[in-house]
XYZ file of C-alpha atoms in Angstrom:
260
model
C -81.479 -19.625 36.341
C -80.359 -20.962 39.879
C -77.730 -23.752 39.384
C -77.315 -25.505 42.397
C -73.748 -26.910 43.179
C -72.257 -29.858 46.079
C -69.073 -28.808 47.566
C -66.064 -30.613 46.665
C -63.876 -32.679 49.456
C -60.829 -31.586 48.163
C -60.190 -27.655 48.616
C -56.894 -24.814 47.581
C -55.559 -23.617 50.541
C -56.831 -20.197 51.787
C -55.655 -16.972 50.705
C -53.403 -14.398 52.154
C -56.229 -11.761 52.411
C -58.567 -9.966 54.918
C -60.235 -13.054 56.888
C -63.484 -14.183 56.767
C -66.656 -11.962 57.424
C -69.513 -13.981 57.820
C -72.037 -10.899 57.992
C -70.490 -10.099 54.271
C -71.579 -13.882 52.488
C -74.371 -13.850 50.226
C -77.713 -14.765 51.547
C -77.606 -12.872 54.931
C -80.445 -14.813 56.401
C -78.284 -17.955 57.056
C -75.779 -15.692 59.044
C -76.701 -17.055 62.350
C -76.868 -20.639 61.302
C -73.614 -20.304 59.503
C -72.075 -18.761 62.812
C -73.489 -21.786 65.081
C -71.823 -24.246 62.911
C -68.873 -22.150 62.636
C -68.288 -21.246 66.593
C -68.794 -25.521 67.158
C -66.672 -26.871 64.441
C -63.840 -24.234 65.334
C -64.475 -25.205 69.242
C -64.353 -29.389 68.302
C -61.210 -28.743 66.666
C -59.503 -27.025 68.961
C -60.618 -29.023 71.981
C -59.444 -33.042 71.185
C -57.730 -34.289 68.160
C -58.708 -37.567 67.961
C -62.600 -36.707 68.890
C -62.764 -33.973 66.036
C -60.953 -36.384 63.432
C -63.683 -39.154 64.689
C -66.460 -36.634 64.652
C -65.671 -35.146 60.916
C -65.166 -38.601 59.722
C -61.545 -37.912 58.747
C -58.533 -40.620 57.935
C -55.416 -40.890 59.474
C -53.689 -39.219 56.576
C -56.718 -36.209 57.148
C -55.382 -35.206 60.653
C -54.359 -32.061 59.144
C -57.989 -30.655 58.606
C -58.434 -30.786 62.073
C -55.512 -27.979 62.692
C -56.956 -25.678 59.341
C -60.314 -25.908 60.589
C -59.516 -24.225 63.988
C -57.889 -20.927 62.066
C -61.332 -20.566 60.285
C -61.717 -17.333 61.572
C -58.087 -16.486 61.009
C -57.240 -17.412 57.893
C -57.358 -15.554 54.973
C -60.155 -16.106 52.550
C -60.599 -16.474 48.760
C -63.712 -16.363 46.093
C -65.213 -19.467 47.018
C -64.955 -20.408 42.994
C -61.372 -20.599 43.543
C -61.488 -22.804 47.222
C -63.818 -25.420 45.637
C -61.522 -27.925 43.294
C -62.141 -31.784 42.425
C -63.289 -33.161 39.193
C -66.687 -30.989 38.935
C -64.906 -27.504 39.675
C -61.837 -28.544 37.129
C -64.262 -29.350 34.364
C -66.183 -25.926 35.132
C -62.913 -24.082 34.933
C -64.294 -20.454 36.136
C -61.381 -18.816 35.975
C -61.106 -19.483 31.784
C -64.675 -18.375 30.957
C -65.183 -15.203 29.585
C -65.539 -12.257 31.368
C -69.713 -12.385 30.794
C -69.878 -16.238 31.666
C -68.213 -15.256 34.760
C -70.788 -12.836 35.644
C -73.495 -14.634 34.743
C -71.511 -18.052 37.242
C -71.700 -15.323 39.977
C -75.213 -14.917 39.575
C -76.801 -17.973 38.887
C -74.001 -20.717 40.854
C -75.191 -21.165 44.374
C -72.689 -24.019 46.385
C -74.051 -26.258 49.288
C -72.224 -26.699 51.936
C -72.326 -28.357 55.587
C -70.458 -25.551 57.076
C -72.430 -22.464 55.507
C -75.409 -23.110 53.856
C -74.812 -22.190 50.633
C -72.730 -19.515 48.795
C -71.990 -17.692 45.826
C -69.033 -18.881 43.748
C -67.710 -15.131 44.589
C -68.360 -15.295 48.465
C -64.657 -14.964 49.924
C -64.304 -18.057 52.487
C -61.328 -19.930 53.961
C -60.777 -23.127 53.278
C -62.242 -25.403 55.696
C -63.095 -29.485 56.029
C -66.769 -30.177 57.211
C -69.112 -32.316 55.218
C -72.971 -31.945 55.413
C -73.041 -35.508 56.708
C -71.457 -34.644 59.600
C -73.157 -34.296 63.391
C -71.713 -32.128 65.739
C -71.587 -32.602 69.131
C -73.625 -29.401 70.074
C -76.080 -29.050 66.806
C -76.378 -32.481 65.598
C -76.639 -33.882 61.736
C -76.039 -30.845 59.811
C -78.695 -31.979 57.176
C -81.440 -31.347 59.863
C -79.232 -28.261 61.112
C -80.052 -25.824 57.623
C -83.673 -27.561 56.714
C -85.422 -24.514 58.464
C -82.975 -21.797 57.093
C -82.517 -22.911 53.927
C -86.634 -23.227 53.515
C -86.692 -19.330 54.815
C -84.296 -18.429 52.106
C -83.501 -20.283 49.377
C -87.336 -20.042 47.649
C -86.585 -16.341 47.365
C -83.170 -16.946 46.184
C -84.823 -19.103 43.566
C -86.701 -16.151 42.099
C -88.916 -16.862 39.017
C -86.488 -19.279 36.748
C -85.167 -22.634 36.511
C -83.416 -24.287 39.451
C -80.980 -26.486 38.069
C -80.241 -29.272 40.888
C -76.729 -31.082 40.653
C -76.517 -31.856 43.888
C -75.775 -35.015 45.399
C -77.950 -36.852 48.158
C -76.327 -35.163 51.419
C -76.601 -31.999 50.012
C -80.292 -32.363 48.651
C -81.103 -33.317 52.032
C -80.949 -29.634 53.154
C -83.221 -27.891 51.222
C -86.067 -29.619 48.553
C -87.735 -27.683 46.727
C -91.392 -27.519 46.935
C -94.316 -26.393 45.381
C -94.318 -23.749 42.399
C -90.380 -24.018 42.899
C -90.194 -27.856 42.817
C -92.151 -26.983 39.475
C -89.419 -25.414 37.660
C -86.996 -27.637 38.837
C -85.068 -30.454 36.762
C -82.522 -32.612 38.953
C -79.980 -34.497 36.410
C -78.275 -37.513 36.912
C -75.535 -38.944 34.464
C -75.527 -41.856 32.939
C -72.782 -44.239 31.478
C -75.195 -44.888 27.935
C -74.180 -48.390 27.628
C -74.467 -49.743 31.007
C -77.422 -47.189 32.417
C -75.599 -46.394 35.355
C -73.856 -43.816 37.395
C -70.022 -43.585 37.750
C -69.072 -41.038 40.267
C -65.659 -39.699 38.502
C -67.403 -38.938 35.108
C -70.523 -37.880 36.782
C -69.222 -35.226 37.921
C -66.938 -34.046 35.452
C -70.016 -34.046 32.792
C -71.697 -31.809 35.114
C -69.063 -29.425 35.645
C -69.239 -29.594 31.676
C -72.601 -28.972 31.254
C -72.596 -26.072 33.996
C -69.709 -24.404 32.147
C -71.679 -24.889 28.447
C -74.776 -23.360 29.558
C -72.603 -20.572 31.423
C -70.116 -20.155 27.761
C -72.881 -19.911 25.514
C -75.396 -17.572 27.544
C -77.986 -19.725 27.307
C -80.891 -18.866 29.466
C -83.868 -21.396 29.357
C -87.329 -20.629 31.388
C -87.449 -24.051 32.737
C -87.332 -27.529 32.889
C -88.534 -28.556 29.442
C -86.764 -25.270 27.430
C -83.390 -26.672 29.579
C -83.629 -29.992 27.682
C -83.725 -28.167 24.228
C -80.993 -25.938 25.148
C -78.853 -29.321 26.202
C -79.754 -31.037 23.258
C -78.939 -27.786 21.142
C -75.433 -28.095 23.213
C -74.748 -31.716 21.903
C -75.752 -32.999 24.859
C -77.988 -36.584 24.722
C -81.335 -36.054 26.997
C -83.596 -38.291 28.114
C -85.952 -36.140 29.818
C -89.486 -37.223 32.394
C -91.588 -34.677 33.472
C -93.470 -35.226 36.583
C -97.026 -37.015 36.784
C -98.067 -34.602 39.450
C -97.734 -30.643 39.919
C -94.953 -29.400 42.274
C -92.580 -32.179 41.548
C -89.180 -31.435 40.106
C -88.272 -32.815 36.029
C -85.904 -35.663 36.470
C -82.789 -35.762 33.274
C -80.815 -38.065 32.455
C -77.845 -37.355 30.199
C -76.349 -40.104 28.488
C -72.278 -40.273 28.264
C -70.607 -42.899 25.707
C -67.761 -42.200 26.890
C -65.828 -42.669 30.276
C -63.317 -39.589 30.675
């Protein structure tokens, strides 16, 4: 099983370690890309304040992210799992699992991100401010900026399972899965059961909750249609639509009754 994370905005301050070694981040074949955006964002935010704050879409009470992001290659770096906080990452708690949930989270979580790609949850980064919506000066919309290394890489990274797709819009934008991939993939959405719609704050906690459950209990399912048994099995409510064509991703929703 691939599980396949956004980013959070809000990120723990980097560690006091050995910096960051780009050449030693899971899926090697997004080195170069990750470097590009790396050697531009570090060069914006050096260069002028005001254009880098404007650029990365950053408030006036943000200007500090400008200053952290030029000691990206400085700075010491953590376990990504432990850069990435925010409502999603707090209800996933890695750092409480067991020690066999956490080695099955370093093998199945895979996080999006505008600045590199996507990493493992054990990838040591620094902590950094640059959000897949963002277009920089010298490489443009970062969406468009991964499409063609993400499509090199991330089918393989897929292997043979279920890609489990909790991304949100931005990040989707950089890699779709297609084909025999899109297949065995089920996006989720979660819904508020009364009202039918999405609200953003429990959203994301449920699906740091249901990332966490599937991780506790070592549940493994084959794909799309064995994941909504293994939800409901969880206590989780389903309502599950399989594709009316081949090579299309399952779409789930999973119904909440309560707002927390």
């Amino acid at each position: 099983m691939l599980v396949l994370l956004p980013p959070s905005e809000g990120k723990a301050a980097s560690g006091r370690g050995a910096p960051l070694k780009t050449g030693s981040l899971s899926l090697p074949g997004l080195t170069a890309a990750r470097e590009a955006v790396l050697g531009e964002l570090v060069e914006l935010c050096a260069g002028d304040e005001e254009k880098a704050r404007e650029v990365l879409g950053l408030s006036e009470g943000l200007r500090g992210e400008v200053a952290k992001n030029t000691e990206l290659l400085t700075a010491g770096a953590r376990p990504a799992g432990e850069i990435y906080t925010g409502v999603l990452y707090d209800a996933l708690d890695l750092a409480s699992l067991d020690a066999a949930a956490r080695r099955r989270a370093a093998r199945s979580l895979l996080v999006f991100s505008g600045l590199w790609g996507a990493v493992r949850v054990t990838d040591r980064i620094p902590s950094y401010r640059c959000s897949m919506g963002v277009k920089l000066p010298g490489l443009g919309a970062l969406g468009a900026h991964w499409r063609a290394p993400m499509a090199e890489v991330l089918p393989e990274a897929a292997g043979n399972g279920l890609v489990l797709d909790l991304r949100s819009a931005a990040y989707a934008a950089a890699w779709k899965p297609k084909g025999e991939v899109a297949s065995r993939t089920a996006t989720v959405r979660v819904l508020h059961a009364p009202t039918r719609k999405v609200v953003s704050h429990f959203n994301k906690a449920t699906k740091g909750r249901i990332v966490r459950s599937l991780l506790a209990s070592g549940t493994a399912p084959e794909g799309p249609a064995e994941l909504v048994e293994a939800l409901r099995d969880l206590g989780y409510e389903v309502a599950a639509e399989a594709p009316a064509k081949g090579g299309r991703p399952w779409s789930l929703d999973v119904l909440v009754h309560e707002v927390h």
